[in-house]
mmCIF file of C-alpha atoms in Angstrom:
data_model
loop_
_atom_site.group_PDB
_atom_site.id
_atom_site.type_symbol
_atom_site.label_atom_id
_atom_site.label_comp_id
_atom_site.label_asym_id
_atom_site.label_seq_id
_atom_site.Cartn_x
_atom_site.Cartn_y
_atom_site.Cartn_z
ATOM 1 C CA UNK D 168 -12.946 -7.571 16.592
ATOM 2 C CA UNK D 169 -16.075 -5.611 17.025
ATOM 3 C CA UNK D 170 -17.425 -2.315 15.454
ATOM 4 C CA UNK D 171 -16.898 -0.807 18.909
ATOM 5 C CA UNK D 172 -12.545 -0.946 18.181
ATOM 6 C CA UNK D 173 -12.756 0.476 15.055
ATOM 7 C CA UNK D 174 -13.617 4.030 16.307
ATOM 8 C CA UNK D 175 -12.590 5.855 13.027
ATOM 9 C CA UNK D 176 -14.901 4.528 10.907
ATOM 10 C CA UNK D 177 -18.186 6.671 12.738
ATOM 11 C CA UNK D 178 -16.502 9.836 10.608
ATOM 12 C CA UNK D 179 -15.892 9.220 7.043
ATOM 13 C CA UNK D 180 -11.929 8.706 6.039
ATOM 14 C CA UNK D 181 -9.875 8.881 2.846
ATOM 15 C CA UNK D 182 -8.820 6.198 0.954
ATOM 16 C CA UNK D 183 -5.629 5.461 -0.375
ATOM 17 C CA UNK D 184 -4.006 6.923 -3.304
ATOM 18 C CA UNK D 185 -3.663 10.659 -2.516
ATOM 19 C CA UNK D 186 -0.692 10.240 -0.743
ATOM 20 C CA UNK D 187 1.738 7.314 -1.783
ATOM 21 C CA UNK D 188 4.471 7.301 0.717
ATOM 22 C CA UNK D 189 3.217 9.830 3.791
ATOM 23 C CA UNK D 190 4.793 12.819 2.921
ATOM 24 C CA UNK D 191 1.509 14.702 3.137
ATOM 25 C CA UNK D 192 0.706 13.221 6.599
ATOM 26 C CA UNK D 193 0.800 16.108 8.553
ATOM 27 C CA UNK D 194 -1.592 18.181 6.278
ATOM 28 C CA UNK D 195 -4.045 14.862 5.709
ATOM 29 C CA UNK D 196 -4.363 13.758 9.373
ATOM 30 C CA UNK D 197 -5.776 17.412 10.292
ATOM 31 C CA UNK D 198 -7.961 17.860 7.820
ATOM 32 C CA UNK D 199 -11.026 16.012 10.208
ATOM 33 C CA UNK D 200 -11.297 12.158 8.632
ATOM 34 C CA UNK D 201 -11.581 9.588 10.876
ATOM 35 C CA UNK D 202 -9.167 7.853 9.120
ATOM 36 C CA UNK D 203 -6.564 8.259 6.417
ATOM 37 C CA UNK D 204 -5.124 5.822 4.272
ATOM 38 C CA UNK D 205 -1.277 5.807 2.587
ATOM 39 C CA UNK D 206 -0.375 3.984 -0.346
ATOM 40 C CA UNK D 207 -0.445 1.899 -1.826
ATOM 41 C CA UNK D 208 2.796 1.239 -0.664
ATOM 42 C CA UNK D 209 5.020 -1.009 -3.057
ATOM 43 C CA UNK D 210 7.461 -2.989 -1.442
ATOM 44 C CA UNK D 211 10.588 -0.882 -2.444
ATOM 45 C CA UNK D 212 9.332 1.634 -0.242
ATOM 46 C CA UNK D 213 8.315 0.002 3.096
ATOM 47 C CA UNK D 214 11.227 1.155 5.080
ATOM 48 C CA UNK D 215 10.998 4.983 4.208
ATOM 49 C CA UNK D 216 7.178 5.310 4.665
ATOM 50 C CA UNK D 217 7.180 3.163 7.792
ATOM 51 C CA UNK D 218 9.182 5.424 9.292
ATOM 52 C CA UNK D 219 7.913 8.613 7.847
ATOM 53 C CA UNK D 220 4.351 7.419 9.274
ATOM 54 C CA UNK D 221 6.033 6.122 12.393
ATOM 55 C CA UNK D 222 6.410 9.966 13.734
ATOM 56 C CA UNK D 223 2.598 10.705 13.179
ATOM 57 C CA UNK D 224 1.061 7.549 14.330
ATOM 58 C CA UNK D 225 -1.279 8.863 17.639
ATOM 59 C CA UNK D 226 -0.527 12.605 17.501
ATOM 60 C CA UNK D 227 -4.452 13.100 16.488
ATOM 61 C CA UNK D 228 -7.503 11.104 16.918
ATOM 62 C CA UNK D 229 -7.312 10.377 13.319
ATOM 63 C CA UNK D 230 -6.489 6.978 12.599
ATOM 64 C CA UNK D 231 -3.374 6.213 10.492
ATOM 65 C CA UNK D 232 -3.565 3.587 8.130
ATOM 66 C CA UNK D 233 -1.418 2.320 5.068
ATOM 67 C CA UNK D 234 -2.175 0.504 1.971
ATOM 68 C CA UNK D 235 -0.091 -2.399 0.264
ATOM 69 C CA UNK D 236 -0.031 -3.222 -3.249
ATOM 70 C CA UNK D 237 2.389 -4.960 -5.460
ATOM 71 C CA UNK D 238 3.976 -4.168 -8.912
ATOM 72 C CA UNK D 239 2.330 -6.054 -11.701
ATOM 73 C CA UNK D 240 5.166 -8.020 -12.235
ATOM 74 C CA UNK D 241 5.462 -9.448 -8.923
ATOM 75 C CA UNK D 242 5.449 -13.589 -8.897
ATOM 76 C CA UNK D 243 1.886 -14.671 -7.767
ATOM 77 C CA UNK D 244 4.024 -17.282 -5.934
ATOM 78 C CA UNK D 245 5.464 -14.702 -3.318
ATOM 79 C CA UNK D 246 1.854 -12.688 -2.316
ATOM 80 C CA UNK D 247 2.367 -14.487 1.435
ATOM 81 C CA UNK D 248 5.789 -13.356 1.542
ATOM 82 C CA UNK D 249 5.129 -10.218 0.096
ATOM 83 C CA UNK D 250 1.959 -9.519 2.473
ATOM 84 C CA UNK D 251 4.091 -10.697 5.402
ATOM 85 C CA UNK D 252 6.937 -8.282 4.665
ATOM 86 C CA UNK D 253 4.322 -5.269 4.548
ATOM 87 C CA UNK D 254 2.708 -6.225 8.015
ATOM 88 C CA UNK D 255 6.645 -6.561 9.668
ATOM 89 C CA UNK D 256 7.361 -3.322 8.586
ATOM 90 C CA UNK D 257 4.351 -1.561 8.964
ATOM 91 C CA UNK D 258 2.961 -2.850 12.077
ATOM 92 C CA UNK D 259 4.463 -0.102 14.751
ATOM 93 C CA UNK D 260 3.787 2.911 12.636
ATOM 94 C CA UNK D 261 -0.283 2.439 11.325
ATOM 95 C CA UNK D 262 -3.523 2.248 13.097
ATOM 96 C CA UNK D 263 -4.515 -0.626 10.752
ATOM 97 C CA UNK D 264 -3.272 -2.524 7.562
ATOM 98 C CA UNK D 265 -4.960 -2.879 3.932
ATOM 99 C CA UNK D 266 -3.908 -4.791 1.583
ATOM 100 C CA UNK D 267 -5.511 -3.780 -1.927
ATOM 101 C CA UNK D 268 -6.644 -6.429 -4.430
ATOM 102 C CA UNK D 269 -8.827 -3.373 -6.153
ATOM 103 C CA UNK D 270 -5.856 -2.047 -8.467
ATOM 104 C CA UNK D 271 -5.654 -3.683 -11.636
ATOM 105 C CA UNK D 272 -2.065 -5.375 -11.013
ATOM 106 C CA UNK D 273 -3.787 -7.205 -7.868
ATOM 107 C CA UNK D 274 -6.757 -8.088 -9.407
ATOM 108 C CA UNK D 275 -5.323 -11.506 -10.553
ATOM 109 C CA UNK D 276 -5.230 -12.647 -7.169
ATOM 110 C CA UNK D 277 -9.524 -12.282 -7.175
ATOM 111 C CA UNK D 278 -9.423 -15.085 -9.862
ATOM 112 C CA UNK D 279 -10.464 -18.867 -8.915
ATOM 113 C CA UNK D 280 -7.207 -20.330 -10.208
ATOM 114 C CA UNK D 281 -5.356 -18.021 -7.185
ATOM 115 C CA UNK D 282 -8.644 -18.723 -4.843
ATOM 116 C CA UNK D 283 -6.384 -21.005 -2.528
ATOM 117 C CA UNK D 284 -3.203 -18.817 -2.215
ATOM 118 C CA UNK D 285 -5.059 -16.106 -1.410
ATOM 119 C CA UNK D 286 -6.530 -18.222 1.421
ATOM 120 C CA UNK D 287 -3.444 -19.223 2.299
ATOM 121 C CA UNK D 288 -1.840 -15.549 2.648
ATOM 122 C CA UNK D 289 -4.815 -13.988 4.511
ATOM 123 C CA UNK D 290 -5.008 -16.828 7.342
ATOM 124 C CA UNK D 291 -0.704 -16.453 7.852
ATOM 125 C CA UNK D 292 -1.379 -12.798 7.920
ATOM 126 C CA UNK D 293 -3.674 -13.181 10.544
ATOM 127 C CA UNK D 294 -1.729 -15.731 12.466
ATOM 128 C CA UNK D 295 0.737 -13.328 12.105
ATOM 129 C CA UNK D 296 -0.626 -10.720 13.178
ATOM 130 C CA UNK D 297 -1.827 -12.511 16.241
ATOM 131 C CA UNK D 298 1.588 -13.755 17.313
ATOM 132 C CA UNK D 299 2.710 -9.752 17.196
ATOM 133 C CA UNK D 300 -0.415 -8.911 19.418
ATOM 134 C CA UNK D 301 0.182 -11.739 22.184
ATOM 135 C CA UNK D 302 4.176 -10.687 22.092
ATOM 136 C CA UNK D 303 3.691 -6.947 22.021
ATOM 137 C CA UNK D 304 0.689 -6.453 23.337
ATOM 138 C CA UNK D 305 -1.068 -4.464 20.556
ATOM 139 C CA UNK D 306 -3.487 -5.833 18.346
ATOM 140 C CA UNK D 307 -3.702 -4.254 14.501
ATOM 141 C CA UNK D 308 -6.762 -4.447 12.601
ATOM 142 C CA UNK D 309 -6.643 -5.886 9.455
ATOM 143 C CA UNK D 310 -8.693 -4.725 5.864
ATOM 144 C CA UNK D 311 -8.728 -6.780 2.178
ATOM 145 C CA UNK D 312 -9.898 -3.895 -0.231
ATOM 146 C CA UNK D 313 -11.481 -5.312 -2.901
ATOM 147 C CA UNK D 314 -13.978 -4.246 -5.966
ATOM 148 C CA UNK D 315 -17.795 -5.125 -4.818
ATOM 149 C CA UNK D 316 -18.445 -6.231 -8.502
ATOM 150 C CA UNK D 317 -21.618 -5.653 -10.085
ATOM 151 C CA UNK D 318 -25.280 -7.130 -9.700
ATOM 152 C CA UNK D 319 -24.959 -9.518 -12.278
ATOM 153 C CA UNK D 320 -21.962 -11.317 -10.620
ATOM 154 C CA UNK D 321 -21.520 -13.725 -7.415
ATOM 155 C CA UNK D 322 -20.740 -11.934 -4.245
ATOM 156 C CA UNK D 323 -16.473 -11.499 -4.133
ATOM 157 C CA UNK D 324 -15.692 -14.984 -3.152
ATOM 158 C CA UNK D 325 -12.801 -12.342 -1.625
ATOM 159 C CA UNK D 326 -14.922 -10.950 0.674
ATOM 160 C CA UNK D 327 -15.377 -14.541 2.380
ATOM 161 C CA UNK D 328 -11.918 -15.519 2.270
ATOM 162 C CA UNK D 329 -10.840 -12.146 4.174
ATOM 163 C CA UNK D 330 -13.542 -13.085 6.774
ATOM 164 C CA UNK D 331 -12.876 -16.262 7.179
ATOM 165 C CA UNK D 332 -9.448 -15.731 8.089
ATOM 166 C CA UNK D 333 -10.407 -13.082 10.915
ATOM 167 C CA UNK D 334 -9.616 -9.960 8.969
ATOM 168 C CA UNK D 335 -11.374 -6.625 10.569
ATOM 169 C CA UNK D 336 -12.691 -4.793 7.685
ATOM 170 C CA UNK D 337 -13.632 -5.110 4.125
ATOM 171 C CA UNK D 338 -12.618 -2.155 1.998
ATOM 172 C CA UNK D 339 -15.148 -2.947 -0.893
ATOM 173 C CA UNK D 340 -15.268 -0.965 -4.247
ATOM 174 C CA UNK D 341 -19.134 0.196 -5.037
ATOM 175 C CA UNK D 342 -20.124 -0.306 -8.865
ATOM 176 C CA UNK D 343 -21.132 3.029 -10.573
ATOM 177 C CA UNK D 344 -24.782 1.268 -11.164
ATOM 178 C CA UNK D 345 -27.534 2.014 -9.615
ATOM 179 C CA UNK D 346 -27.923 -0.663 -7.831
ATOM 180 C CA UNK D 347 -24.664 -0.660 -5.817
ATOM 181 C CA UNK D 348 -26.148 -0.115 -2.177
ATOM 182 C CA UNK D 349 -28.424 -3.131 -2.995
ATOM 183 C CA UNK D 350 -25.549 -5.242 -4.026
ATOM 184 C CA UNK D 351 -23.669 -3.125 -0.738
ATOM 185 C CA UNK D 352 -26.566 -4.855 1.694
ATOM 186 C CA UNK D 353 -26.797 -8.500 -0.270
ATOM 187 C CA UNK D 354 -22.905 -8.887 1.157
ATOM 188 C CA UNK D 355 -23.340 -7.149 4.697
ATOM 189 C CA UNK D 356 -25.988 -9.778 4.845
ATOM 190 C CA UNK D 357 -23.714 -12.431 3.699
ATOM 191 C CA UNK D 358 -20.833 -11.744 5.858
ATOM 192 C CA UNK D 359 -23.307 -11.013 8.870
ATOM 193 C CA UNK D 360 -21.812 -8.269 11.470
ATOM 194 C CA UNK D 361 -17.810 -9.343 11.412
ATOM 195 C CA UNK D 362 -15.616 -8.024 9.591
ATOM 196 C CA UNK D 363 -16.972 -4.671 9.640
ATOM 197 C CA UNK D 364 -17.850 -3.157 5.757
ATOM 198 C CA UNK D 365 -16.410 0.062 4.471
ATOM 199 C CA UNK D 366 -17.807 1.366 1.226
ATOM 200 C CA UNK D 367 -15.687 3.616 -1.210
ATOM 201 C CA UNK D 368 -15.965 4.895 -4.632
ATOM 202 C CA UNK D 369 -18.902 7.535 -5.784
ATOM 203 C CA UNK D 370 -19.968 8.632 -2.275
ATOM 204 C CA UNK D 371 -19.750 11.803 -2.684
ATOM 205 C CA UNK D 372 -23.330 13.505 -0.258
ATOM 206 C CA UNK D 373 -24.934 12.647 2.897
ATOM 207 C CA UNK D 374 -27.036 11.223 1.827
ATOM 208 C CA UNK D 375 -25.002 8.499 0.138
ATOM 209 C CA UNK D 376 -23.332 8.619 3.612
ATOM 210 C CA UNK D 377 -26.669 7.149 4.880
ATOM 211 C CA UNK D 378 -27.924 4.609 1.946
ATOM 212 C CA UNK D 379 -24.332 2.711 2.451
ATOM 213 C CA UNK D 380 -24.645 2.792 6.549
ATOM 214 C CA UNK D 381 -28.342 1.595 5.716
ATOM 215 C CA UNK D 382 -27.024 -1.222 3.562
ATOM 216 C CA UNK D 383 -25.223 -2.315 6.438
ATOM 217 C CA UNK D 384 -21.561 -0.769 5.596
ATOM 218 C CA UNK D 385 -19.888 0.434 9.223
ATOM 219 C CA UNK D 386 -17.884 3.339 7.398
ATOM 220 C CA UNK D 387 -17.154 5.248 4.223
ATOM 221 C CA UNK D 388 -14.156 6.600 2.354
ATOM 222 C CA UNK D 389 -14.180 9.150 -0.116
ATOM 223 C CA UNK D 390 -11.173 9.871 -2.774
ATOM 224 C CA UNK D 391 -12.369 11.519 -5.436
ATOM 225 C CA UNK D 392 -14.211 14.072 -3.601
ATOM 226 C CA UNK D 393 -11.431 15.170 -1.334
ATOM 227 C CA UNK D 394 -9.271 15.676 -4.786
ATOM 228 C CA UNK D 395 -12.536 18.163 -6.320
ATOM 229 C CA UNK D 396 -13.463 19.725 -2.870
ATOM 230 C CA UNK D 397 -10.494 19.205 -0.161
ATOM 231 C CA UNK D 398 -11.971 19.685 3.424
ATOM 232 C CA UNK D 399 -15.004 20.768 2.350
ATOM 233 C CA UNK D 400 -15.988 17.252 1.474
ATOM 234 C CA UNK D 401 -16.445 16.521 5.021
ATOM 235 C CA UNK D 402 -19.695 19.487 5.013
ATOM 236 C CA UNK D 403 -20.990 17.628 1.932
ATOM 237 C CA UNK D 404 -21.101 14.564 3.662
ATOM 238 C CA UNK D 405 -22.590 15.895 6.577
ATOM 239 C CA UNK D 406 -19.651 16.057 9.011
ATOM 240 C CA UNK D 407 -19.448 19.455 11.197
ATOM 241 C CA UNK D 408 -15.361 20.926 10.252
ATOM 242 C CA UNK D 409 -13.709 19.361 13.060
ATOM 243 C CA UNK D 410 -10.645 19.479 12.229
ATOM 244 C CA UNK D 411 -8.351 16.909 13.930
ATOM 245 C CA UNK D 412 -4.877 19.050 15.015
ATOM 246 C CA UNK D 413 -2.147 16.699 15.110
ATOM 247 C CA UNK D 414 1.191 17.873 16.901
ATOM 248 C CA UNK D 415 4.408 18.641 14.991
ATOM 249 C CA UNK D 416 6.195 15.430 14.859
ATOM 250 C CA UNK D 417 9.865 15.091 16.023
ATOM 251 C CA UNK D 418 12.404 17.671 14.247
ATOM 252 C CA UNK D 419 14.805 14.953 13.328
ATOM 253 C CA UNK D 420 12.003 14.236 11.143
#
């Protein structure tokens, strides 16, 4: 998939974590992000904030999108099952699908020993994902989040995998060092211009806006920001208020 289907990331979005389980939806989706992301979602709760999302998917130009992670506890055996249960779920009520090997109880799967299985569960979830598209006719975009590391490490052997297995976006955690948009270019360069690269953590001016989209990253999300500054975040990172108005959803709902 091309840069030119992900629309959402030419404003910045927000990343997962604000809102867990969509009940802030309608207040997030008009505040003027290209994107917003729920979660992460745990897989208790896939039912409820699928359809909570459901009613709000494509009532802005904000895209909706929805963050899976997994309890810490959960066997390292079952993250294909676990992954493929999220995208069932969630597939008719998000604009596109993370799944979120930044929080500490996913990190595990980032280690060499779980190298293959992660393999294994991005390439079904694309296959997946592909067999939903040609039946419904619908394709989902796909996004591993996962910490960038810092400069004295390898690139995130993660990174590949996700691209490898035809994944759409990388949601990639920036170091605090100062040299994170120079690590942020060494794996655009790497990964060449598929999937597309969307920075988070720290951005927090324009002009960080414009060292990560000049180290090659298609988008940005900001968290903490939004938290200190709500909508005003978007002036700070050089976006005019444009707020996105979403219609009331259903009042069943």
């Amino acid at each position: 998939m091309s840069r030119r289907r992900l629309p959402w990331l030419a404003r910045p979005g927000l990343a997962g974590g604000i809102d867990k389980d969509g009940s802030r939806a309608g207040e997030l989706l008009a505040v003027g992000f290209g994107s917003v992301e729920f979660g992460s979602v745990m897989p208790g709760g896939l039912a409820d904030v699928a359809e909570r999302l459901a009613t709000w998917r494509g009532t802005s130009r904000c895209a909706l999108g929805a963050g899976l992670g997994l309890p810490q506890a959960w066997p390292a055996e079952d993250l294909a099952m676990a992954w493929l249960a999220g995208l069932e779920a969630l597939a008719d009520s998000v604009d596109y699908l993370s799944f979120n090997l930044s929080a500490a109880a996913n990190r595990r799967f980032l280690l060499a020993e779980h190298r293959v299985r992660l393999a294994d569960a991005c390439r079904r979830l694309a296959w997946r994902r592909n067999v939903l598209a040609a039946e419904h006719g619908r394709y989902l975009p796909l996004a591993l989040k996962l910490p960038l590391g810092g400069s004295d490490e390898p690139l995130p052997m993660a990174a590949l995998i996700g691209a490898a297995a035809g994944f759409d976006q990388l949601i990639v955690v920036l170091p605090e060092d100062n040299g994170r948009f120079a690590r942020l270019a060494a794996l655009t360069a790497a990964l060449g211009q598929r999937p597309a690269v969307v920075a988070v953590g720290g951005i927090r001016s324009a002009a960080e806006v414009a060292a990560a989209r000049q180290a090659g990253a298609a988008g940005v999300q900001v968290h903490r920001l939004f938290v200190e500054q709500g909508a005003d975040c978007l002036a700070m990172l050089g976006e005019a208020k444009m707020p996105i108005q979403g219609r009331r959803p259903p009042d069943s709902c």
